[in-house]
CSV table of C-alpha atoms and ligand atoms in Angstrom, one decimal:
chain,number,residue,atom,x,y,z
A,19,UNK,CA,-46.7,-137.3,-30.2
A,20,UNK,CA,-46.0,-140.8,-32.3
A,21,UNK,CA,-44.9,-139.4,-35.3
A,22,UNK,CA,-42.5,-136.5,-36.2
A,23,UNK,CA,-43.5,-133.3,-38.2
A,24,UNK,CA,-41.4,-133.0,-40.8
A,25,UNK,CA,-38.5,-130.9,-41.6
A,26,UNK,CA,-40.5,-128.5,-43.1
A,27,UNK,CA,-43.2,-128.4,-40.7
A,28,UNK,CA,-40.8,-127.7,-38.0
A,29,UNK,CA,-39.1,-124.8,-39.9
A,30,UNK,CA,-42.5,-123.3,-40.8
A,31,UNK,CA,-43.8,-123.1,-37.0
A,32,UNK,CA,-40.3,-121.8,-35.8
A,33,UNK,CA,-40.5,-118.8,-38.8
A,34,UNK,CA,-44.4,-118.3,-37.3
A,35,UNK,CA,-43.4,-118.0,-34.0
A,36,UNK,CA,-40.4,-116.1,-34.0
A,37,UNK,CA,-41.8,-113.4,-36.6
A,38,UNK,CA,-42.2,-111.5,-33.6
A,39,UNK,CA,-38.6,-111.3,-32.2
A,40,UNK,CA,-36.5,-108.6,-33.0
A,41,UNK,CA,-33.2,-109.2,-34.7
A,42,UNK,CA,-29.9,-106.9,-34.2
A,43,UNK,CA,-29.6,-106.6,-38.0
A,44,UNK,CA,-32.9,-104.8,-38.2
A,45,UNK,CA,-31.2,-102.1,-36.1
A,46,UNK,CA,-33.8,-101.5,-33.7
A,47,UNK,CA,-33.0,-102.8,-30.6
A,48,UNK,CA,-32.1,-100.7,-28.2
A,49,UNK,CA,-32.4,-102.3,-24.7
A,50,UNK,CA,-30.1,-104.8,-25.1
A,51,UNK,CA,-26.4,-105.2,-23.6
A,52,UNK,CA,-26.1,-108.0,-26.0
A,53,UNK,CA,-25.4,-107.5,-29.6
A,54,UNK,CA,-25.3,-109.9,-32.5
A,55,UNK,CA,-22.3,-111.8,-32.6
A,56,UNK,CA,-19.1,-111.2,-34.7
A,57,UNK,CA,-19.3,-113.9,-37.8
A,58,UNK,CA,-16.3,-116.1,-37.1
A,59,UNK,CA,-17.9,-116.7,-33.5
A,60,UNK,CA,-20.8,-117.6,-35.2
A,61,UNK,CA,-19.4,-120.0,-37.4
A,62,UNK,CA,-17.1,-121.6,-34.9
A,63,UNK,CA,-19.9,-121.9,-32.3
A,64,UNK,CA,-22.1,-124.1,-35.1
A,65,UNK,CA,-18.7,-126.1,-36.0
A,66,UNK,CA,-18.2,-126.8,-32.2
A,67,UNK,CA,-21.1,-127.4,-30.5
A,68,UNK,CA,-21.1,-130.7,-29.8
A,69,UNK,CA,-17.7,-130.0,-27.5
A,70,UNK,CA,-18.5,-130.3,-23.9
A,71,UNK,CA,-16.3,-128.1,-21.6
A,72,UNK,CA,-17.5,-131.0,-18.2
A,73,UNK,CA,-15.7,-134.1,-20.6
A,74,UNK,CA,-12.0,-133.2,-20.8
A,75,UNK,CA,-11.5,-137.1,-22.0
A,76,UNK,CA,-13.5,-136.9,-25.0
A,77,UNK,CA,-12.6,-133.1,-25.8
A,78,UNK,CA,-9.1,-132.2,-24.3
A,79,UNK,CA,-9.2,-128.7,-26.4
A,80,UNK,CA,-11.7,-127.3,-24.3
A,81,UNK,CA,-9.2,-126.2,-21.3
A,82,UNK,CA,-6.9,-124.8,-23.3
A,83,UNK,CA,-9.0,-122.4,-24.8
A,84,UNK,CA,-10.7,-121.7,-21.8
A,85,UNK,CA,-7.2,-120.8,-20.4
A,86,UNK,CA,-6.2,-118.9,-23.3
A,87,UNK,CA,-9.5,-117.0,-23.1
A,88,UNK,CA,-8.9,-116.4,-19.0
A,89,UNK,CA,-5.7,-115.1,-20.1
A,90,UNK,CA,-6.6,-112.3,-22.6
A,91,UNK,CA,-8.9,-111.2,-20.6
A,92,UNK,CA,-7.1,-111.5,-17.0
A,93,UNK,CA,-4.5,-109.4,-19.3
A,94,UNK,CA,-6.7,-106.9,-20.0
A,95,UNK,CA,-7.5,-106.6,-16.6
A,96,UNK,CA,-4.4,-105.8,-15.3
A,97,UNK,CA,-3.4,-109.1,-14.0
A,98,UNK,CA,-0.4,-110.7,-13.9
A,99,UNK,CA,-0.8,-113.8,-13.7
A,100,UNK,CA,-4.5,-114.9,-14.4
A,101,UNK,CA,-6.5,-117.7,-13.1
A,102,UNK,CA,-10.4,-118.3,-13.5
A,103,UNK,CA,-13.1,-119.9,-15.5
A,104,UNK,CA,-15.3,-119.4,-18.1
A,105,UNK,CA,-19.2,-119.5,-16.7
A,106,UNK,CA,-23.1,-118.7,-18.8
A,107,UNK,CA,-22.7,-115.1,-18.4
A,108,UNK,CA,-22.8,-112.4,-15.2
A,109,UNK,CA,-25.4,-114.1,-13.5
A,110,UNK,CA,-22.7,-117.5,-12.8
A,111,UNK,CA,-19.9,-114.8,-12.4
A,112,UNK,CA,-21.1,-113.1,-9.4
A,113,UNK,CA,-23.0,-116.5,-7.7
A,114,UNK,CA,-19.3,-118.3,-8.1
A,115,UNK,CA,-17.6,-114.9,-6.4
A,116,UNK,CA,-19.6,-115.1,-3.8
A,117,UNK,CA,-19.7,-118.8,-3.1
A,118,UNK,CA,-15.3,-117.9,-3.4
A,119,UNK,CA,-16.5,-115.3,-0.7
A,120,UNK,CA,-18.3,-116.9,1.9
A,121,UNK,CA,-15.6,-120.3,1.9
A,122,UNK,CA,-12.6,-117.6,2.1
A,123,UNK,CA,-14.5,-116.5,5.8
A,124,UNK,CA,-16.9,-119.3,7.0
A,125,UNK,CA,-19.1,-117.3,9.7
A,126,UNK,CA,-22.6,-117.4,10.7
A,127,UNK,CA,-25.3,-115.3,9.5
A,128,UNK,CA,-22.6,-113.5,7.1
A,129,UNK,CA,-23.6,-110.0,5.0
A,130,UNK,CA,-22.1,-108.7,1.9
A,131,UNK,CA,-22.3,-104.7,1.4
A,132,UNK,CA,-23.3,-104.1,-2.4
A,133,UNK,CA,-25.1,-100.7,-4.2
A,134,UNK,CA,-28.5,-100.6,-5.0
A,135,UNK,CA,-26.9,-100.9,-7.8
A,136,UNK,CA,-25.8,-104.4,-8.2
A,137,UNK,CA,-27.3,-106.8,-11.0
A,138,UNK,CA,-29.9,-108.8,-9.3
A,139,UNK,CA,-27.7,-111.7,-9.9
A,140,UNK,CA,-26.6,-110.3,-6.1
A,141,UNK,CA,-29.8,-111.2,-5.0
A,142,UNK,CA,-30.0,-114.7,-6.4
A,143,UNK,CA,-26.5,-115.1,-4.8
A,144,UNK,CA,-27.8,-113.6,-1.5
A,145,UNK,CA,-30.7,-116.4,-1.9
A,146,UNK,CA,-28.8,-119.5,-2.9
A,147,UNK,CA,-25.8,-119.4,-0.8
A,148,UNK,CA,-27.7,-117.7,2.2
A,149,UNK,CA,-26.1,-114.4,2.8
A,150,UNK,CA,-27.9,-111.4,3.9
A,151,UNK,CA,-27.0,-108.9,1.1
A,152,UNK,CA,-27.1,-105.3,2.8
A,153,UNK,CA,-27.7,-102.5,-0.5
A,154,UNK,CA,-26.5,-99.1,0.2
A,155,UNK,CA,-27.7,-96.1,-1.0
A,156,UNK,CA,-26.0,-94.1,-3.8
A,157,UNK,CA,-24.7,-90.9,-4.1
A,158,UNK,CA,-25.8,-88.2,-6.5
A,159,UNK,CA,-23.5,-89.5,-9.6
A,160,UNK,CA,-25.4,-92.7,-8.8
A,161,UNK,CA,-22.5,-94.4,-7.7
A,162,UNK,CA,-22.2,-96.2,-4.0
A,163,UNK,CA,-22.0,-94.2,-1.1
A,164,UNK,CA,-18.6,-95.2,0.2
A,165,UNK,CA,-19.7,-93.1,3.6
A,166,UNK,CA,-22.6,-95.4,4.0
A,167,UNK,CA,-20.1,-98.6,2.9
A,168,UNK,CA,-17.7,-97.5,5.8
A,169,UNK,CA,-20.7,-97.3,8.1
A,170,UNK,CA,-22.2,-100.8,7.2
A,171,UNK,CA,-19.3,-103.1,7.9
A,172,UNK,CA,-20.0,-104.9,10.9
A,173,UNK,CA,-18.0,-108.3,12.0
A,174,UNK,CA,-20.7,-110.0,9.8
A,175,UNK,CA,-19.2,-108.5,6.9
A,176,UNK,CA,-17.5,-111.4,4.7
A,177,UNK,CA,-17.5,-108.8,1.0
A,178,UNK,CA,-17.6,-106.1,-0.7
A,179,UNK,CA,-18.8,-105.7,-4.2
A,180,UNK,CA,-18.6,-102.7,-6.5
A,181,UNK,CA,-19.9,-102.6,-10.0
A,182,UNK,CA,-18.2,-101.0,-13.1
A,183,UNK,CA,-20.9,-100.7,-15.6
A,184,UNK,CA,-24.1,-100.5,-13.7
A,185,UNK,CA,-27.0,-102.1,-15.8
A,186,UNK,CA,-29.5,-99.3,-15.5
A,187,UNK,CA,-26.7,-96.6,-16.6
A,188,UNK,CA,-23.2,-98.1,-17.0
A,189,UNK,CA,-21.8,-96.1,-13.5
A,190,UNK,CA,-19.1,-97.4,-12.2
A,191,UNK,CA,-18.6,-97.0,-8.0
A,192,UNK,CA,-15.2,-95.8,-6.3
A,193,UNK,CA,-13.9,-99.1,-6.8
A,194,UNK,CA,-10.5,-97.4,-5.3
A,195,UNK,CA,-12.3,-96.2,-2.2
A,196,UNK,CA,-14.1,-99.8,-1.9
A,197,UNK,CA,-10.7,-100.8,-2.3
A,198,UNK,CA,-9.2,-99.1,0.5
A,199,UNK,CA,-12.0,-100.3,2.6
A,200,UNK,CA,-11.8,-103.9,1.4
A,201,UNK,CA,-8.2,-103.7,2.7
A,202,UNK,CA,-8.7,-101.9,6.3
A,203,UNK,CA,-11.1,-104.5,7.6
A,204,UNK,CA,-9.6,-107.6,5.6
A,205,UNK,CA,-12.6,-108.5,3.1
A,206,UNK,CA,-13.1,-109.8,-0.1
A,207,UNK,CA,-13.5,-107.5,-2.6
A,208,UNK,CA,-15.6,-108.2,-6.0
A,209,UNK,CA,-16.2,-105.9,-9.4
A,210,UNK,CA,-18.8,-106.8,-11.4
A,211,UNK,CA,-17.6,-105.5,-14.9
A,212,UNK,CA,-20.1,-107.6,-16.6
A,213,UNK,CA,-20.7,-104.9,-18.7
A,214,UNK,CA,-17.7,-102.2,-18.4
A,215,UNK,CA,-15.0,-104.8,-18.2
A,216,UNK,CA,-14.9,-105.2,-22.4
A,217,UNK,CA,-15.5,-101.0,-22.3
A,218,UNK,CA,-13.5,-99.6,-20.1
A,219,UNK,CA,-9.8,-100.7,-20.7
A,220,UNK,CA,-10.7,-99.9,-24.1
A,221,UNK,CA,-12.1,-96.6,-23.3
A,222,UNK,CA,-8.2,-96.2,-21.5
A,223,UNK,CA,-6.4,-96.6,-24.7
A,224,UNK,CA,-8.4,-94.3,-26.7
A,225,UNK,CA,-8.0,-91.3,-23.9
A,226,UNK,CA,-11.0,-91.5,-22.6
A,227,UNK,CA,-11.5,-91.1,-18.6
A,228,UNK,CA,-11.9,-93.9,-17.2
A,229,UNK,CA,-11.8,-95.0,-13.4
A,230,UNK,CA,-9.4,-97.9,-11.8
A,231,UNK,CA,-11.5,-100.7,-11.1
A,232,UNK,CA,-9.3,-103.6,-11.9
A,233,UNK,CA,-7.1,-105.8,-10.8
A,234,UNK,CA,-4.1,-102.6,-10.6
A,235,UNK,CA,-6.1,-102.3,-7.5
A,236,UNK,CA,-4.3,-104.2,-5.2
A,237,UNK,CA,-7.2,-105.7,-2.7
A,238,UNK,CA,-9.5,-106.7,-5.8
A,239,UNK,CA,-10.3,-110.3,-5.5
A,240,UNK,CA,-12.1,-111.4,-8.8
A,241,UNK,CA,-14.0,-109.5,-11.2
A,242,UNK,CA,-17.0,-110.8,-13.2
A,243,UNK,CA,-16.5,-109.7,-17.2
A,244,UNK,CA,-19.3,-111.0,-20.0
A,245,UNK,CA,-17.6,-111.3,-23.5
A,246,UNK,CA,-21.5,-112.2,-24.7
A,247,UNK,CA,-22.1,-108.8,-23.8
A,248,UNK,CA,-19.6,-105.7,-25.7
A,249,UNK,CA,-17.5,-109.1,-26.2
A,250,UNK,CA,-19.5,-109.9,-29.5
A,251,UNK,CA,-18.7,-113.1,-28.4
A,252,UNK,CA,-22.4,-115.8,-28.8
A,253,UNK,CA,-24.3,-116.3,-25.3
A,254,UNK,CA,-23.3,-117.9,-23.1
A,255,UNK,CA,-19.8,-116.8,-22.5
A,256,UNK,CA,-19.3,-115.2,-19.2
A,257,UNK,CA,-15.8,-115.1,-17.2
A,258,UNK,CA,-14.8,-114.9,-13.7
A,259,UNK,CA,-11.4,-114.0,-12.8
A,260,UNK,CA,-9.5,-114.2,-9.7
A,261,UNK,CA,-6.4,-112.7,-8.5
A,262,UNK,CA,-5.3,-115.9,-6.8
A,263,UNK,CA,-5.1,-119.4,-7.8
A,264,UNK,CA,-6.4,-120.3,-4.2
A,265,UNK,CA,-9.4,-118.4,-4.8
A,266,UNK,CA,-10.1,-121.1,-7.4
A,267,UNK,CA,-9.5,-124.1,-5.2
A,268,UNK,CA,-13.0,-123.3,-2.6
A,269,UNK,CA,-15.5,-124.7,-5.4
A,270,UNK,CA,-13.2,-127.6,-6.6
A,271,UNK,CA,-15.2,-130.4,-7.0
A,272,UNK,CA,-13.8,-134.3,-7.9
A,273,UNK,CA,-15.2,-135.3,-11.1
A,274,UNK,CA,-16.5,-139.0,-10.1
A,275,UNK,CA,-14.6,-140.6,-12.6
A,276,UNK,CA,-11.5,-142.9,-12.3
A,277,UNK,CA,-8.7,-141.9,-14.6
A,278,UNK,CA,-4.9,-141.9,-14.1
A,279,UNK,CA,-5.2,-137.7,-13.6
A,280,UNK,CA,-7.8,-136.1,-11.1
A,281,UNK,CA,-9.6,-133.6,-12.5
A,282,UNK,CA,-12.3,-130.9,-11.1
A,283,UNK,CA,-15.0,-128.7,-11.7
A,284,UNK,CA,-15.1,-125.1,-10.1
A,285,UNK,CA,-18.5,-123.7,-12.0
A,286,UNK,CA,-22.6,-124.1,-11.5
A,287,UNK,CA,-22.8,-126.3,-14.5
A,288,UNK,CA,-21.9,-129.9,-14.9
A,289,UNK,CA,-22.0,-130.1,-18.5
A,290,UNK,CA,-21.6,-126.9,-20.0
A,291,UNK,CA,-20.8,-125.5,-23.4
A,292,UNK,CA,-17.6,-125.1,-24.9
A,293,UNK,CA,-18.8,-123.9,-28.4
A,294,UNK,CA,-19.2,-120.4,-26.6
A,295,UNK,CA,-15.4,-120.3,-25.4
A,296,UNK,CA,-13.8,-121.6,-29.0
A,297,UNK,CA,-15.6,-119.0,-30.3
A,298,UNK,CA,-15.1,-116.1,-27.9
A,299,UNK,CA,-11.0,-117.3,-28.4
A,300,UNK,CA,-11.6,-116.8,-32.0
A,301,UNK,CA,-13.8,-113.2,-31.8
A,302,UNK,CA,-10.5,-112.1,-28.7
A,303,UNK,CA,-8.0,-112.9,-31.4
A,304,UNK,CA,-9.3,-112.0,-34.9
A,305,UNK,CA,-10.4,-108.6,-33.2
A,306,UNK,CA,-7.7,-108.2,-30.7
A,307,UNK,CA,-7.2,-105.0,-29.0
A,308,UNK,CA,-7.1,-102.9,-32.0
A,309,UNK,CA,-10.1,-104.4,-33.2
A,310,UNK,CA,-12.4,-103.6,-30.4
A,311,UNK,CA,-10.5,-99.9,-29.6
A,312,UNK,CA,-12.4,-99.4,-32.9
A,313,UNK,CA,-15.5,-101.0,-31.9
A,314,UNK,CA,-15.6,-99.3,-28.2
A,315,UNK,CA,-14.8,-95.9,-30.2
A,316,UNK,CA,-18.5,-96.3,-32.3
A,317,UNK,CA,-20.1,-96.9,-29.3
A,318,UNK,CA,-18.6,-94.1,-27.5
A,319,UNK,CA,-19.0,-92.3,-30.5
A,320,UNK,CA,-22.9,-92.6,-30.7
A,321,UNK,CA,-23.2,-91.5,-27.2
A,322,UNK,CA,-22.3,-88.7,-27.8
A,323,UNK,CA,-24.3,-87.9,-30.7
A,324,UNK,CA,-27.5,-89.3,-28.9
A,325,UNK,CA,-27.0,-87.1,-25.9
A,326,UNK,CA,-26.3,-84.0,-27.8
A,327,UNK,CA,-29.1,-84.6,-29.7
A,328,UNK,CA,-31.1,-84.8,-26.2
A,329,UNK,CA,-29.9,-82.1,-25.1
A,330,UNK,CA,-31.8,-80.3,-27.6
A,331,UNK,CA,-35.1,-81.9,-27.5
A,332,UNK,CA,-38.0,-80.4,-24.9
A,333,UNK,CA,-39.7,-82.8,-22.8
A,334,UNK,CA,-36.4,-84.8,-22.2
A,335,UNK,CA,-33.7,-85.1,-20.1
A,336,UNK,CA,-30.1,-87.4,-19.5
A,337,UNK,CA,-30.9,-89.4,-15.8
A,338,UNK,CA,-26.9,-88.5,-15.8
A,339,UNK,CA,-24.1,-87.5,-18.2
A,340,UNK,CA,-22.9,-91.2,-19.3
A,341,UNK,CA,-19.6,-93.0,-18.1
A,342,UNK,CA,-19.6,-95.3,-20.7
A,343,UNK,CA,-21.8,-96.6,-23.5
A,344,UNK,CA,-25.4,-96.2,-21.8
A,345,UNK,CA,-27.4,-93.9,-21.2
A,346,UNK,CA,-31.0,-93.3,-19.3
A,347,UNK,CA,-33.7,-90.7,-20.8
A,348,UNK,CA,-36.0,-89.6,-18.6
A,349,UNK,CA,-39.5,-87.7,-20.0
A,350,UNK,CA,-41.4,-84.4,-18.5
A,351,UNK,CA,-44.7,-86.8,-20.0
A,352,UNK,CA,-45.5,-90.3,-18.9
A,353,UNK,CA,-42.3,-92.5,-19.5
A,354,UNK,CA,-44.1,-95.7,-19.5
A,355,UNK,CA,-46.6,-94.8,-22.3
A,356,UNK,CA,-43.7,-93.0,-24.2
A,357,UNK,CA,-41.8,-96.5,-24.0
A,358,UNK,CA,-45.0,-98.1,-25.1
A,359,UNK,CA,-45.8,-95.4,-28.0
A,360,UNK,CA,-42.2,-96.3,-29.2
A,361,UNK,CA,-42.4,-100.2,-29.3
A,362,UNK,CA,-45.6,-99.5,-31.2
A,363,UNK,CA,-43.4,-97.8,-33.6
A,364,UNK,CA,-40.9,-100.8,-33.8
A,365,UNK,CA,-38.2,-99.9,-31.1
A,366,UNK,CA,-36.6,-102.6,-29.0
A,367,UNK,CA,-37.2,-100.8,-25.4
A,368,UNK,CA,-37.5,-101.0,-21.9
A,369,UNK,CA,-37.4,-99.3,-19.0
A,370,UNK,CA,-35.0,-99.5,-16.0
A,371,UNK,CA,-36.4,-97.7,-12.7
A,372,UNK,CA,-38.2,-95.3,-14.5
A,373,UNK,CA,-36.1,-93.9,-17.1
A,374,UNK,CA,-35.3,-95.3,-20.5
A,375,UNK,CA,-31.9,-97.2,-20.7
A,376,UNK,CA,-30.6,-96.8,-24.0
A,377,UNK,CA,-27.3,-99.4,-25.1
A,378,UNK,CA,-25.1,-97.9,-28.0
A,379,UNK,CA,-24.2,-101.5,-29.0
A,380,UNK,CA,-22.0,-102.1,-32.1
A,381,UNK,CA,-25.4,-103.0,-34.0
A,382,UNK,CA,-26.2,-99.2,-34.4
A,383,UNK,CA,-25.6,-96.3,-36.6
A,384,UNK,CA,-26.3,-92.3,-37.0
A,385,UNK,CA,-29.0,-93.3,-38.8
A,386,UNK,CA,-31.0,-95.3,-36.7
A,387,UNK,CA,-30.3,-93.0,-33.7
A,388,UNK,CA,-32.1,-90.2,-35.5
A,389,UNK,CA,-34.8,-92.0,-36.3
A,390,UNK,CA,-35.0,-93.2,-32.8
A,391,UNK,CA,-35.3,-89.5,-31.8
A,392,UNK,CA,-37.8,-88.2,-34.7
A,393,UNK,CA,-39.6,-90.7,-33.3
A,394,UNK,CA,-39.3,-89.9,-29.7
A,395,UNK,CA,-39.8,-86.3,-30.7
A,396,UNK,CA,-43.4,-87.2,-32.2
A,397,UNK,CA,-44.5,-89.7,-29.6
A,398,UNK,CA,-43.9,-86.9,-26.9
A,399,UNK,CA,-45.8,-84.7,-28.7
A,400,UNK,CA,-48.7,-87.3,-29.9
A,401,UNK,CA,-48.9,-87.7,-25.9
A,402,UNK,CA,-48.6,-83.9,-25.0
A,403,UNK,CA,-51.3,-83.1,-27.5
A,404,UNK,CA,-53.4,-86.2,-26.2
A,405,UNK,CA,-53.2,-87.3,-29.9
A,406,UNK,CA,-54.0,-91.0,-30.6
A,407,UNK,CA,-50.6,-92.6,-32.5
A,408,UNK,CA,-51.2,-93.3,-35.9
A,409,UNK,CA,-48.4,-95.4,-36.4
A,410,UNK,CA,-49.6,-97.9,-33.5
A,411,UNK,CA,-49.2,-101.7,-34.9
A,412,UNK,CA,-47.3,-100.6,-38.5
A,413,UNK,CA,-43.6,-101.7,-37.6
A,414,UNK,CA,-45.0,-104.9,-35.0
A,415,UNK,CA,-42.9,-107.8,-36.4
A,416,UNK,CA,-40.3,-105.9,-37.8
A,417,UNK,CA,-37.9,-108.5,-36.5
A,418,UNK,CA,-36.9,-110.5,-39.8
A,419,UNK,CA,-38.2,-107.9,-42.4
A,420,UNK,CA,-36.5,-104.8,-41.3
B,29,LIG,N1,-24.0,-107.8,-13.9
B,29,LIG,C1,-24.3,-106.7,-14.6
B,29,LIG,C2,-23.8,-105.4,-14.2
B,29,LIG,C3,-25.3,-106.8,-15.6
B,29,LIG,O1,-25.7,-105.7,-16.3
B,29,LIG,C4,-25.8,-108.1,-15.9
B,29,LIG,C5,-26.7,-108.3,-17.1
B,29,LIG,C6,-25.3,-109.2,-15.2
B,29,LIG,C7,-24.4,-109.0,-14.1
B,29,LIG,C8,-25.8,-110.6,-15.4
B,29,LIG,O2,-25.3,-111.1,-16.6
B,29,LIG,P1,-26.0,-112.3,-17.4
B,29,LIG,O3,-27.4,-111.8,-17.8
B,29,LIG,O4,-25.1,-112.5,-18.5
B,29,LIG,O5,-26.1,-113.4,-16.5
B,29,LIG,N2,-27.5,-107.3,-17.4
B,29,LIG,C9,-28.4,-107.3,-18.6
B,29,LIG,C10,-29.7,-106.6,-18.1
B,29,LIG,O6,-30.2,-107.0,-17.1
B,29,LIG,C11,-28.7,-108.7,-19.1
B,29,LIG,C12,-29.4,-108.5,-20.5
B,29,LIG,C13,-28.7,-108.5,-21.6
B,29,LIG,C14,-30.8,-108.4,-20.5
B,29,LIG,C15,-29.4,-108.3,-22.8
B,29,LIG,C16,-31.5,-108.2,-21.7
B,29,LIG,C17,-30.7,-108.2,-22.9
B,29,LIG,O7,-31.4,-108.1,-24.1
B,29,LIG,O8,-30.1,-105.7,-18.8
């Protein structure tokens, strides 16, 4: 291509081509562990993004807000004296844990004992760094078997890892009983709270119950905890947190560059954003706690509503009663073509295993969860009475208009 399209032209193919997307103000989107961000992250993610969290000689800000943002949420966490990094999302969270993991104990052919579970992030891990990852079964609450834990560590055994939010249904495992483990046979311990880690301290403080999976937990090494997830914080801003500042120091890495100071990098990335972390320090403080008490209380809030309604509906049951802010819906008809039926009618779904996951994210109301189940009430029925949907193709593109 010689010449450039215009302004114009470029705007007009992007509007064509993302007609399609769904956006979180149309209120549909249900899948998602994202949300759309809080406005003063928005507007100090466009007036930084040129920052770049790999140059600290051209942009010296950037480690101090990364520190400040490590220790609000190391805080929140229970930890007294925080130390970690700011990474893309969950994904860099757990790889980094694990890397931390495998350096702390350097054995052959070494395992790591996760739940079925864990964010497939574990299997990346597994594949990049070359660890066997051994899943274990879950109980009936759908949390790890801690019997079958016990039973799997072998000398190969370098971690543990215990999730506190699962993805399909936001369960969190004994993390305590992990714990105790962790400590008998000397192994590093990591939570992914990806999800629950901006939930459940919240969930605390309004009187909710809520397990221990933090860092009051004395043999916890790091935890992984998204603010681009309940965090309203823009993508990609991801954290891991470690209890020790040792921890930190087996993926340092010399930047190559000659300056009177040495300084390192710990993460994945080599250049990397630092709009993301500004603005996630600016959606942390604005909020603060009180802030997102409120925020987590909605969310809880429409749980509740959404599974009482269930409860009344035929043809539909709750996988499990919900720990946190998500919940799975399984169907007595086809659950894939009721998933289908419903994105014909303009819902932002999918399905996990073979329930639907539903995320009460700060982006919904009352409203739209009734409609979702009117909806879901009709679709069974269409499907039930073999009745071809009428609807099918009237809400497709609802994405900017809604
Ligand atoms: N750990 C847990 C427990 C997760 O649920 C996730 C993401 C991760 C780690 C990985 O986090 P990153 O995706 O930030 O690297 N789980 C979501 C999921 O798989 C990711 C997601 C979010 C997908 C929003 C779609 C979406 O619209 O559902």
């Amino acid at each position: 291509m010689d010449k450039g399209l215009s302004e114009k032209e470029i705007l007009n193919i992007i509007s064509e081509k993302t007609k399609k997307d769904f956006t979180y103000d149309c209120g549909r989107i249900l899948s998602s562990m994202c949300s759309k961000p809080h406005r003063l992250g928005i507007r100090i993610y466009t007036e930084c993004i040129e920052k770049n969290m790999a140059d600290p000689f051209l942009f010296p800000s950037c480690s101090y807000f990364e520190r400040e943002v490590v220790e609000m949420l190391g805080e929140l966490l229970s930890s007294r004296d925080p130390h970690g990094f700011m990474v893309s999302g969950g994904t860099e969270a757990n790889i980094i844990a694990m890397w931390v993991a495998l350096k702390e104990r350097r054995i052959s052919n070494p395992e790591v004992i996760a739940p079925k579970s864990a964010h497939f992030s574990m299997d990346k891990a597994s594949s990049l760094l070359g660890f066997r990852l051994v899943k274990i079964d879950l109980n009936h609450n759908f949390q790890v078997d801690i019997g079958k834990v016990e039973g799997a560590v072998t000398e190969k055994t370098v971690a543990l890892v215990g999730v506190a939010g699962s993805t399909g249904l936001g369960v969190v495992d004994p993390i305590p009983e992990l714990a105790d483990i962790a400590m008998e046979n000397n192994l590093y311990l990591h939570v992914d709270a990806a999800f629950g880690g901006l939930v459940l301290p919240f969930m605390e403080e309004l009187g909710y119950d809520a397990p221990d999976f933090d860092f009051k937990l004395p043999s916890v090494c790091s935890i992984a905890v998204d603010p681009h997830k309940v965090g309203l914080a823009p993508i990609p801003s991801g954290c891991i947190l470690f209890r020790d500042q040792s921890y930190m120091e087996k993926t340092r890495f010399k930047l190559s560059y000659k300056t009177r100071e040495t300084c390192f990098q710990n993460t994945v990335l080599g250049t990397r954003p630092c709009a993301s972390v500004i603005a996630t320090w600016a959606v942390l403080k604005h909020l603060g706690r009180e802030g997102f008490r409120s925020i987590v209380s909605n969310c809880l809030e429409l749980t509740r509503f959404l599974c009482s309604e269930m409860k009344k509906l035929r043809a539909v049951k709750l996988v499990t009663e919900p720990t946190m802010n998500i919940v799975g819906i399984e169907t007595d008809v086809d659950v894939v073509e009721v998933a289908e039926q419903m994105r014909k009618r303009g819902w932002g779904l999918t399905l996990y295993d073979d329930y639907i996951r539903v995320v009460l994210m700060p982006h919904l109301s009352v409203e739209t969860i009734k409609n979702f189940i009117n909806d879901l009430e009709t679709v069974i029925k269409n499907i039930e009475r073999g009745v071809k949907d009428e609807s099918f193709g009237k809400c497709q593109g609802q994405g900017r208009s809604c």
